[in-house]
Amino acid sequence: GDHRDLHPFPTRRSSDLSEAAAEEAAATDTESKDTATEDTATEDTATEDTATEDTASPDTASDKPESPKTTADSPKEAQAPAVSELLAKASELRDRNQYKDALAIYTRLVERSPDQPEAHWGKCYSHNQLQNYGQAVEACDRALAISPDNVQALWSKGYALEQQGQPQAALALNDQTLALDPNYIEARNNRGGILLRQQRFQEALNEFDRALEQDPNFAEALSNRGAALWGLRRFDDAIASIDKAIELQPDYPEAQA
């Protein structure tokens, strides 16, 4: 928060006020004796004037200065969740496909800690799942400005660019991701997917096979492999691959298409 001390106005001592009131009272008595013929209204006016003098001004309302106030240690700030806790919560929501809720936490995180690349990547990933591809690219760019070799951001930006009709740029980003981390299985699968959509079936099949060497039960890669095999007119192999994908993940939409 913004740390500011509030400095109270200086106050006069109560003894100074008492002396001033006594002098006023003496002056009032003298004036009353010299003007005995004046009417009651005049006396009332003098009384009001005396009362006004006895009333403390805002500057002299208290003998003690007001305690300085700060906004530094409010209960909300003291109890705010740590960045690591928020990242864990957002990741949990993302894993449960609750992307809007995850995005809300990632947005809060980047406002609070703008130099946190993982939070920017989380925004990018969530936007991708919500099909907000332009916002996804922007969020990934912010992550990459902080951490240029962030493989998650490179991979997710590649996905967003392909969805925006830029397959070559997407392919280049997947290549960059795999150069940094050859075992990044999602980038391997996405690279194969781009090649598949370009009808480069054998190259795509090679990528899916490499992904499945790492994880034989990767349902998405199995389904994609089936599509590549179908493109190569290896129909029996294609059906076997797709059947295994459905067995592993019955609700996987591409496998049932």
PDB file of C-alpha atoms in Angstrom:
ATOM      1  CA  GLY A   1       0.000   0.000   0.000  1.00  0.00           C
ATOM      2  CA  ASP A   2       0.901   3.653  -0.069  1.00  0.00           C
ATOM      3  CA  HIS A   3       2.574   4.612   3.225  1.00  0.00           C
ATOM      4  CA  ARG A   4       1.610   8.123   4.322  1.00  0.00           C
ATOM      5  CA  ASP A   5       1.768   9.671   7.800  1.00  0.00           C
ATOM      6  CA  LEU A   6      -0.934  12.257   8.570  1.00  0.00           C
ATOM      7  CA  HIS A   7       0.532  15.153  10.552  1.00  0.00           C
ATOM      8  CA  PRO A   8      -1.990  16.807  12.961  1.00  0.00           C
ATOM      9  CA  PHE A   9      -2.218  20.583  13.295  1.00  0.00           C
ATOM     10  CA  PRO A  10      -0.296  22.064  16.340  1.00  0.00           C
ATOM     11  CA  THR A  11      -2.468  22.730  19.437  1.00  0.00           C
ATOM     12  CA  ARG A  12      -2.350  25.481  22.077  1.00  0.00           C
ATOM     13  CA  ARG A  13      -1.896  24.571  25.746  1.00  0.00           C
ATOM     14  CA  SER A  14      -5.031  24.658  27.990  1.00  0.00           C
ATOM     15  CA  SER A  15      -3.288  27.181  30.318  1.00  0.00           C
ATOM     16  CA  ASP A  16      -3.041  29.667  27.434  1.00  0.00           C
ATOM     17  CA  LEU A  17      -6.786  29.339  26.915  1.00  0.00           C
ATOM     18  CA  SER A  18      -7.555  29.910  30.603  1.00  0.00           C
ATOM     19  CA  GLU A  19      -5.511  33.148  30.730  1.00  0.00           C
ATOM     20  CA  ALA A  20      -7.220  34.459  27.615  1.00  0.00           C
ATOM     21  CA  ALA A  21     -10.661  33.708  29.057  1.00  0.00           C
ATOM     22  CA  ALA A  22      -9.818  35.502  32.330  1.00  0.00           C
ATOM     23  CA  GLU A  23      -8.705  38.624  30.486  1.00  0.00           C
ATOM     24  CA  GLU A  24     -11.906  38.597  28.440  1.00  0.00           C
ATOM     25  CA  ALA A  25     -14.032  38.233  31.581  1.00  0.00           C
ATOM     26  CA  ALA A  26     -12.285  41.211  33.305  1.00  0.00           C
ATOM     27  CA  ALA A  27     -12.790  43.366  30.240  1.00  0.00           C
ATOM     28  CA  THR A  28     -16.463  42.444  30.128  1.00  0.00           C
ATOM     29  CA  ASP A  29     -16.981  43.378  33.841  1.00  0.00           C
ATOM     30  CA  THR A  30     -15.381  46.819  33.351  1.00  0.00           C
ATOM     31  CA  GLU A  31     -17.475  47.524  30.293  1.00  0.00           C
ATOM     32  CA  SER A  32     -20.667  46.507  32.161  1.00  0.00           C
ATOM     33  CA  LYS A  33     -19.984  49.011  35.006  1.00  0.00           C
ATOM     34  CA  ASP A  34     -19.350  51.953  32.651  1.00  0.00           C
ATOM     35  CA  THR A  35     -22.518  51.301  30.595  1.00  0.00           C
ATOM     36  CA  ALA A  36     -25.148  50.685  33.275  1.00  0.00           C
ATOM     37  CA  THR A  37     -27.899  52.376  31.233  1.00  0.00           C
ATOM     38  CA  GLU A  38     -27.624  49.979  28.318  1.00  0.00           C
ATOM     39  CA  ASP A  39     -30.560  47.595  27.843  1.00  0.00           C
ATOM     40  CA  THR A  40     -30.636  43.856  28.476  1.00  0.00           C
ATOM     41  CA  ALA A  41     -30.009  43.049  24.809  1.00  0.00           C
ATOM     42  CA  THR A  42     -26.577  44.637  25.066  1.00  0.00           C
ATOM     43  CA  GLU A  43     -25.770  42.543  28.132  1.00  0.00           C
ATOM     44  CA  ASP A  44     -26.933  39.423  26.280  1.00  0.00           C
ATOM     45  CA  THR A  45     -24.645  40.301  23.404  1.00  0.00           C
ATOM     46  CA  ALA A  46     -21.701  40.643  25.762  1.00  0.00           C
ATOM     47  CA  THR A  47     -22.538  37.262  27.252  1.00  0.00           C
ATOM     48  CA  GLU A  48     -22.632  35.666  23.813  1.00  0.00           C
ATOM     49  CA  ASP A  49     -19.255  37.214  22.949  1.00  0.00           C
ATOM     50  CA  THR A  50     -17.767  35.788  26.132  1.00  0.00           C
ATOM     51  CA  ALA A  51     -19.158  32.371  25.367  1.00  0.00           C
ATOM     52  CA  THR A  52     -17.702  32.556  21.894  1.00  0.00           C
ATOM     53  CA  GLU A  53     -14.268  33.353  23.292  1.00  0.00           C
ATOM     54  CA  ASP A  54     -14.534  30.381  25.673  1.00  0.00           C
ATOM     55  CA  THR A  55     -15.312  27.973  22.816  1.00  0.00           C
ATOM     56  CA  ALA A  56     -12.211  26.239  21.542  1.00  0.00           C
ATOM     57  CA  SER A  57     -11.450  26.550  17.853  1.00  0.00           C
ATOM     58  CA  PRO A  58     -10.881  23.383  15.765  1.00  0.00           C
ATOM     59  CA  ASP A  59      -7.133  23.899  16.189  1.00  0.00           C
ATOM     60  CA  THR A  60      -7.450  23.896  20.005  1.00  0.00           C
ATOM     61  CA  ALA A  61     -10.029  21.146  20.461  1.00  0.00           C
ATOM     62  CA  SER A  62      -7.654  18.718  22.152  1.00  0.00           C
ATOM     63  CA  ASP A  63      -4.604  18.810  24.373  1.00  0.00           C
ATOM     64  CA  LYS A  64      -3.210  15.726  22.593  1.00  0.00           C
ATOM     65  CA  PRO A  65      -2.344  15.646  18.906  1.00  0.00           C
ATOM     66  CA  GLU A  66      -4.287  13.145  16.829  1.00  0.00           C
ATOM     67  CA  SER A  67      -2.385   9.897  16.411  1.00  0.00           C
ATOM     68  CA  PRO A  68      -0.836   9.554  12.972  1.00  0.00           C
ATOM     69  CA  LYS A  69      -2.783   7.210  10.688  1.00  0.00           C
ATOM     70  CA  THR A  70      -1.365   4.964   8.022  1.00  0.00           C
ATOM     71  CA  THR A  71      -2.824   2.623   5.428  1.00  0.00           C
ATOM     72  CA  ALA A  72       0.163   0.298   5.521  1.00  0.00           C
ATOM     73  CA  ASP A  73      -1.042  -2.497   7.746  1.00  0.00           C
ATOM     74  CA  SER A  74      -4.760  -2.875   7.174  1.00  0.00           C
ATOM     75  CA  PRO A  75      -6.259  -6.268   8.109  1.00  0.00           C
ATOM     76  CA  LYS A  76      -7.018  -7.045   4.443  1.00  0.00           C
ATOM     77  CA  GLU A  77      -3.381  -6.544   3.418  1.00  0.00           C
ATOM     78  CA  ALA A  78      -2.141  -8.575   6.369  1.00  0.00           C
ATOM     79  CA  GLN A  79      -4.458 -11.465   5.487  1.00  0.00           C
ATOM     80  CA  ALA A  80      -3.989 -11.373   1.685  1.00  0.00           C
ATOM     81  CA  PRO A  81      -3.101 -14.824   0.288  1.00  0.00           C
ATOM     82  CA  ALA A  82       0.481 -15.339  -0.805  1.00  0.00           C
ATOM     83  CA  VAL A  83       1.274 -15.376  -4.531  1.00  0.00           C
ATOM     84  CA  SER A  84       2.129 -19.074  -4.324  1.00  0.00           C
ATOM     85  CA  GLU A  85      -1.265 -19.841  -2.769  1.00  0.00           C
ATOM     86  CA  LEU A  86      -3.114 -17.959  -5.497  1.00  0.00           C
ATOM     87  CA  LEU A  87      -1.101 -19.687  -8.233  1.00  0.00           C
ATOM     88  CA  ALA A  88      -1.909 -23.076  -6.698  1.00  0.00           C
ATOM     89  CA  LYS A  89      -5.610 -22.227  -6.500  1.00  0.00           C
ATOM     90  CA  ALA A  90      -5.697 -21.006 -10.116  1.00  0.00           C
ATOM     91  CA  SER A  91      -3.884 -24.149 -11.271  1.00  0.00           C
ATOM     92  CA  GLU A  92      -6.404 -26.309  -9.439  1.00  0.00           C
ATOM     93  CA  LEU A  93      -9.298 -24.487 -11.122  1.00  0.00           C
ATOM     94  CA  ARG A  94      -7.583 -24.819 -14.502  1.00  0.00           C
ATOM     95  CA  ASP A  95      -7.170 -28.563 -14.005  1.00  0.00           C
ATOM     96  CA  ARG A  96     -10.918 -28.774 -13.312  1.00  0.00           C
ATOM     97  CA  ASN A  97     -11.630 -26.868 -16.552  1.00  0.00           C
ATOM     98  CA  GLN A  98     -12.995 -23.897 -14.590  1.00  0.00           C
ATOM     99  CA  TYR A  99     -11.236 -21.437 -16.832  1.00  0.00           C
ATOM    100  CA  LYS A 100     -13.270 -18.319 -16.045  1.00  0.00           C
ATOM    101  CA  ASP A 101     -12.590 -18.701 -12.341  1.00  0.00           C
ATOM    102  CA  ALA A 102      -8.926 -19.434 -13.002  1.00  0.00           C
ATOM    103  CA  LEU A 103      -8.696 -16.382 -15.257  1.00  0.00           C
ATOM    104  CA  ALA A 104     -10.131 -14.164 -12.511  1.00  0.00           C
ATOM    105  CA  ILE A 105      -7.376 -15.281 -10.122  1.00  0.00           C
ATOM    106  CA  TYR A 106      -4.626 -14.900 -12.722  1.00  0.00           C
ATOM    107  CA  THR A 107      -5.898 -11.394 -13.514  1.00  0.00           C
ATOM    108  CA  ARG A 108      -5.811 -10.510  -9.827  1.00  0.00           C
ATOM    109  CA  LEU A 109      -2.300 -11.927  -9.604  1.00  0.00           C
ATOM    110  CA  VAL A 110      -0.833  -9.902 -12.475  1.00  0.00           C
ATOM    111  CA  GLU A 111      -2.354  -6.727 -11.042  1.00  0.00           C
ATOM    112  CA  ARG A 112      -0.740  -7.494  -7.702  1.00  0.00           C
ATOM    113  CA  SER A 113       2.529  -8.953  -9.014  1.00  0.00           C
ATOM    114  CA  PRO A 114       3.052  -7.840 -12.641  1.00  0.00           C
ATOM    115  CA  ASP A 115       6.513  -9.414 -12.893  1.00  0.00           C
ATOM    116  CA  GLN A 116       5.190 -12.956 -12.325  1.00  0.00           C
ATOM    117  CA  PRO A 117       5.520 -14.796 -15.696  1.00  0.00           C
ATOM    118  CA  GLU A 118       3.557 -17.834 -14.527  1.00  0.00           C
ATOM    119  CA  ALA A 119       0.508 -15.668 -13.840  1.00  0.00           C
ATOM    120  CA  HIS A 120       0.691 -14.101 -17.307  1.00  0.00           C
ATOM    121  CA  TRP A 121       1.003 -17.570 -18.835  1.00  0.00           C
ATOM    122  CA  GLY A 122      -1.996 -18.729 -16.806  1.00  0.00           C
ATOM    123  CA  LYS A 123      -3.999 -15.860 -18.283  1.00  0.00           C
ATOM    124  CA  CYS A 124      -2.844 -16.873 -21.758  1.00  0.00           C
ATOM    125  CA  TYR A 125      -3.786 -20.520 -21.266  1.00  0.00           C
ATOM    126  CA  SER A 126      -7.185 -19.657 -19.795  1.00  0.00           C
ATOM    127  CA  HIS A 127      -7.943 -17.232 -22.626  1.00  0.00           C
ATOM    128  CA  ASN A 128      -7.056 -19.957 -25.127  1.00  0.00           C
ATOM    129  CA  GLN A 129      -9.525 -22.343 -23.525  1.00  0.00           C
ATOM    130  CA  LEU A 130     -12.176 -19.616 -23.597  1.00  0.00           C
ATOM    131  CA  GLN A 131     -11.324 -18.961 -27.278  1.00  0.00           C
ATOM    132  CA  ASN A 132     -10.128 -15.412 -26.587  1.00  0.00           C
ATOM    133  CA  TYR A 133      -7.107 -15.864 -28.817  1.00  0.00           C
ATOM    134  CA  GLY A 134      -6.104 -12.214 -29.202  1.00  0.00           C
ATOM    135  CA  GLN A 135      -6.049 -11.757 -25.432  1.00  0.00           C
ATOM    136  CA  ALA A 136      -4.163 -15.032 -25.110  1.00  0.00           C
ATOM    137  CA  VAL A 137      -1.386 -13.783 -27.399  1.00  0.00           C
ATOM    138  CA  GLU A 138      -1.168 -10.531 -25.436  1.00  0.00           C
ATOM    139  CA  ALA A 139      -0.887 -12.353 -22.107  1.00  0.00           C
ATOM    140  CA  CYS A 140       1.767 -14.749 -23.446  1.00  0.00           C
ATOM    141  CA  ASP A 141       3.733 -11.821 -24.856  1.00  0.00           C
ATOM    142  CA  ARG A 142       3.808 -10.299 -21.381  1.00  0.00           C
ATOM    143  CA  ALA A 143       5.109 -13.554 -19.948  1.00  0.00           C
ATOM    144  CA  LEU A 144       7.783 -13.768 -22.657  1.00  0.00           C
ATOM    145  CA  ALA A 145       8.846 -10.154 -22.094  1.00  0.00           C
ATOM    146  CA  ILE A 146       9.735 -11.191 -18.538  1.00  0.00           C
ATOM    147  CA  SER A 147      10.986 -14.698 -19.339  1.00  0.00           C
ATOM    148  CA  PRO A 148      11.898 -15.109 -23.053  1.00  0.00           C
ATOM    149  CA  ASP A 149      12.581 -18.853 -22.750  1.00  0.00           C
ATOM    150  CA  ASN A 150       9.340 -19.669 -20.951  1.00  0.00           C
ATOM    151  CA  VAL A 151       8.330 -22.864 -22.756  1.00  0.00           C
ATOM    152  CA  GLN A 152       4.748 -22.768 -21.495  1.00  0.00           C
ATOM    153  CA  ALA A 153       4.222 -19.287 -22.913  1.00  0.00           C
ATOM    154  CA  LEU A 154       5.883 -20.189 -26.223  1.00  0.00           C
ATOM    155  CA  TRP A 155       3.684 -23.284 -26.565  1.00  0.00           C
ATOM    156  CA  SER A 156       0.459 -21.506 -25.629  1.00  0.00           C
ATOM    157  CA  LYS A 157       1.176 -18.555 -27.890  1.00  0.00           C
ATOM    158  CA  GLY A 158       1.771 -21.016 -30.737  1.00  0.00           C
ATOM    159  CA  TYR A 159      -1.640 -22.551 -30.141  1.00  0.00           C
ATOM    160  CA  ALA A 160      -3.327 -19.138 -30.133  1.00  0.00           C
ATOM    161  CA  LEU A 161      -1.604 -18.095 -33.349  1.00  0.00           C
ATOM    162  CA  GLU A 162      -2.673 -21.264 -35.137  1.00  0.00           C
ATOM    163  CA  GLN A 163      -6.265 -20.646 -34.079  1.00  0.00           C
ATOM    164  CA  GLN A 164      -5.914 -17.180 -35.579  1.00  0.00           C
ATOM    165  CA  GLY A 165      -4.864 -18.672 -38.922  1.00  0.00           C
ATOM    166  CA  GLN A 166      -1.087 -18.332 -38.592  1.00  0.00           C
ATOM    167  CA  PRO A 167       0.136 -21.958 -38.792  1.00  0.00           C
ATOM    168  CA  GLN A 168       3.706 -21.150 -39.829  1.00  0.00           C
ATOM    169  CA  ALA A 169       4.218 -18.769 -36.936  1.00  0.00           C
ATOM    170  CA  ALA A 170       2.682 -21.393 -34.650  1.00  0.00           C
ATOM    171  CA  LEU A 171       4.982 -24.086 -36.030  1.00  0.00           C
ATOM    172  CA  ALA A 172       8.015 -21.874 -35.406  1.00  0.00           C
ATOM    173  CA  LEU A 173       6.981 -21.344 -31.776  1.00  0.00           C
ATOM    174  CA  ASN A 174       6.532 -25.087 -31.239  1.00  0.00           C
ATOM    175  CA  ASP A 175       9.981 -25.638 -32.758  1.00  0.00           C
ATOM    176  CA  GLN A 176      11.400 -23.049 -30.368  1.00  0.00           C
ATOM    177  CA  THR A 177       9.656 -24.751 -27.447  1.00  0.00           C
ATOM    178  CA  LEU A 178      11.045 -28.173 -28.372  1.00  0.00           C
ATOM    179  CA  ALA A 179      14.546 -26.786 -28.899  1.00  0.00           C
ATOM    180  CA  LEU A 180      14.444 -25.602 -25.284  1.00  0.00           C
ATOM    181  CA  ASP A 181      12.716 -28.729 -23.973  1.00  0.00           C
ATOM    182  CA  PRO A 182      12.642 -31.763 -26.333  1.00  0.00           C
ATOM    183  CA  ASN A 183      10.405 -33.613 -23.859  1.00  0.00           C
ATOM    184  CA  TYR A 184       7.632 -31.029 -23.844  1.00  0.00           C
ATOM    185  CA  ILE A 185       4.984 -33.519 -24.894  1.00  0.00           C
ATOM    186  CA  GLU A 186       2.158 -31.016 -25.455  1.00  0.00           C
ATOM    187  CA  ALA A 187       4.312 -28.995 -27.845  1.00  0.00           C
ATOM    188  CA  ARG A 188       5.250 -32.203 -29.659  1.00  0.00           C
ATOM    189  CA  ASN A 189       1.571 -33.082 -30.066  1.00  0.00           C
ATOM    190  CA  ASN A 190       0.664 -29.552 -31.183  1.00  0.00           C
ATOM    191  CA  ARG A 191       3.462 -29.561 -33.731  1.00  0.00           C
ATOM    192  CA  GLY A 192       2.103 -32.799 -35.128  1.00  0.00           C
ATOM    193  CA  GLY A 193      -1.374 -31.287 -35.207  1.00  0.00           C
ATOM    194  CA  ILE A 194      -0.213 -28.374 -37.339  1.00  0.00           C
ATOM    195  CA  LEU A 195       1.509 -30.746 -39.769  1.00  0.00           C
ATOM    196  CA  LEU A 196      -1.624 -32.921 -39.849  1.00  0.00           C
ATOM    197  CA  ARG A 197      -3.794 -29.977 -40.847  1.00  0.00           C
ATOM    198  CA  GLN A 198      -1.285 -29.173 -43.575  1.00  0.00           C
ATOM    199  CA  GLN A 199      -1.751 -32.763 -44.802  1.00  0.00           C
ATOM    200  CA  ARG A 200       1.880 -33.552 -44.093  1.00  0.00           C
ATOM    201  CA  PHE A 201       0.755 -36.906 -42.750  1.00  0.00           C
ATOM    202  CA  GLN A 202       4.056 -38.766 -42.395  1.00  0.00           C
ATOM    203  CA  GLU A 203       5.747 -35.858 -40.606  1.00  0.00           C
ATOM    204  CA  ALA A 204       2.737 -35.544 -38.335  1.00  0.00           C
ATOM    205  CA  LEU A 205       2.767 -39.274 -37.587  1.00  0.00           C
ATOM    206  CA  ASN A 206       6.426 -39.044 -36.586  1.00  0.00           C
ATOM    207  CA  GLU A 207       5.584 -36.332 -34.040  1.00  0.00           C
ATOM    208  CA  PHE A 208       2.691 -38.297 -32.540  1.00  0.00           C
ATOM    209  CA  ASP A 209       4.807 -41.417 -32.292  1.00  0.00           C
ATOM    210  CA  ARG A 210       7.500 -39.474 -30.432  1.00  0.00           C
ATOM    211  CA  ALA A 211       4.902 -38.087 -28.041  1.00  0.00           C
ATOM    212  CA  LEU A 212       3.523 -41.583 -27.413  1.00  0.00           C
ATOM    213  CA  GLU A 213       7.018 -42.892 -26.653  1.00  0.00           C
ATOM    214  CA  GLN A 214       6.933 -40.553 -23.667  1.00  0.00           C
ATOM    215  CA  ASP A 215       3.344 -41.321 -22.684  1.00  0.00           C
ATOM    216  CA  PRO A 216       1.640 -44.309 -24.372  1.00  0.00           C
ATOM    217  CA  ASN A 217      -1.674 -43.293 -22.807  1.00  0.00           C
ATOM    218  CA  PHE A 218      -1.763 -39.751 -24.173  1.00  0.00           C
ATOM    219  CA  ALA A 219      -5.307 -39.895 -25.603  1.00  0.00           C
ATOM    220  CA  GLU A 220      -5.053 -36.766 -27.716  1.00  0.00           C
ATOM    221  CA  ALA A 221      -1.863 -37.958 -29.408  1.00  0.00           C
ATOM    222  CA  LEU A 222      -3.461 -41.369 -30.046  1.00  0.00           C
ATOM    223  CA  SER A 223      -6.464 -39.737 -31.687  1.00  0.00           C
ATOM    224  CA  ASN A 224      -4.258 -37.471 -33.790  1.00  0.00           C
ATOM    225  CA  ARG A 225      -2.086 -40.437 -34.732  1.00  0.00           C
ATOM    226  CA  GLY A 226      -5.214 -42.190 -35.974  1.00  0.00           C
ATOM    227  CA  ALA A 227      -6.024 -39.205 -38.190  1.00  0.00           C
ATOM    228  CA  ALA A 228      -2.486 -39.173 -39.619  1.00  0.00           C
ATOM    229  CA  LEU A 229      -2.664 -42.915 -40.323  1.00  0.00           C
ATOM    230  CA  TRP A 230      -6.006 -42.438 -42.020  1.00  0.00           C
ATOM    231  CA  GLY A 231      -4.447 -39.765 -44.222  1.00  0.00           C
ATOM    232  CA  LEU A 232      -1.783 -42.311 -45.140  1.00  0.00           C
ATOM    233  CA  ARG A 233      -4.572 -44.782 -45.972  1.00  0.00           C
ATOM    234  CA  ARG A 234      -3.485 -47.150 -43.220  1.00  0.00           C
ATOM    235  CA  PHE A 235      -7.071 -47.632 -42.148  1.00  0.00           C
ATOM    236  CA  ASP A 236      -6.751 -50.603 -39.792  1.00  0.00           C
ATOM    237  CA  ASP A 237      -3.930 -48.951 -37.876  1.00  0.00           C
ATOM    238  CA  ALA A 238      -5.905 -45.707 -37.781  1.00  0.00           C
ATOM    239  CA  ILE A 239      -8.982 -47.398 -36.292  1.00  0.00           C
ATOM    240  CA  ALA A 240      -6.882 -49.230 -33.692  1.00  0.00           C
ATOM    241  CA  SER A 241      -5.249 -45.974 -32.586  1.00  0.00           C
ATOM    242  CA  ILE A 242      -8.568 -44.151 -32.344  1.00  0.00           C
ATOM    243  CA  ASP A 243     -10.191 -47.049 -30.475  1.00  0.00           C
ATOM    244  CA  LYS A 244      -7.441 -46.903 -27.867  1.00  0.00           C
ATOM    245  CA  ALA A 245      -7.956 -43.133 -27.491  1.00  0.00           C
ATOM    246  CA  ILE A 246     -11.686 -43.688 -26.874  1.00  0.00           C
ATOM    247  CA  GLU A 247     -10.924 -46.463 -24.381  1.00  0.00           C
ATOM    248  CA  LEU A 248      -8.639 -44.151 -22.419  1.00  0.00           C
ATOM    249  CA  GLN A 249     -10.827 -41.077 -22.670  1.00  0.00           C
ATOM    250  CA  PRO A 250     -14.397 -41.878 -23.738  1.00  0.00           C
ATOM    251  CA  ASP A 251     -15.487 -38.241 -23.727  1.00  0.00           C
ATOM    252  CA  TYR A 252     -12.664 -37.058 -25.985  1.00  0.00           C
ATOM    253  CA  PRO A 253     -14.602 -35.356 -28.840  1.00  0.00           C
ATOM    254  CA  GLU A 254     -12.058 -35.627 -31.649  1.00  0.00           C
ATOM    255  CA  ALA A 255     -11.704 -39.356 -31.101  1.00  0.00           C
ATOM    256  CA  GLN A 256     -15.415 -39.843 -31.736  1.00  0.00           C
ATOM    257  CA  ALA A 257     -15.647 -37.564 -34.776  1.00  0.00           C
TER     258      ALA A 257
END
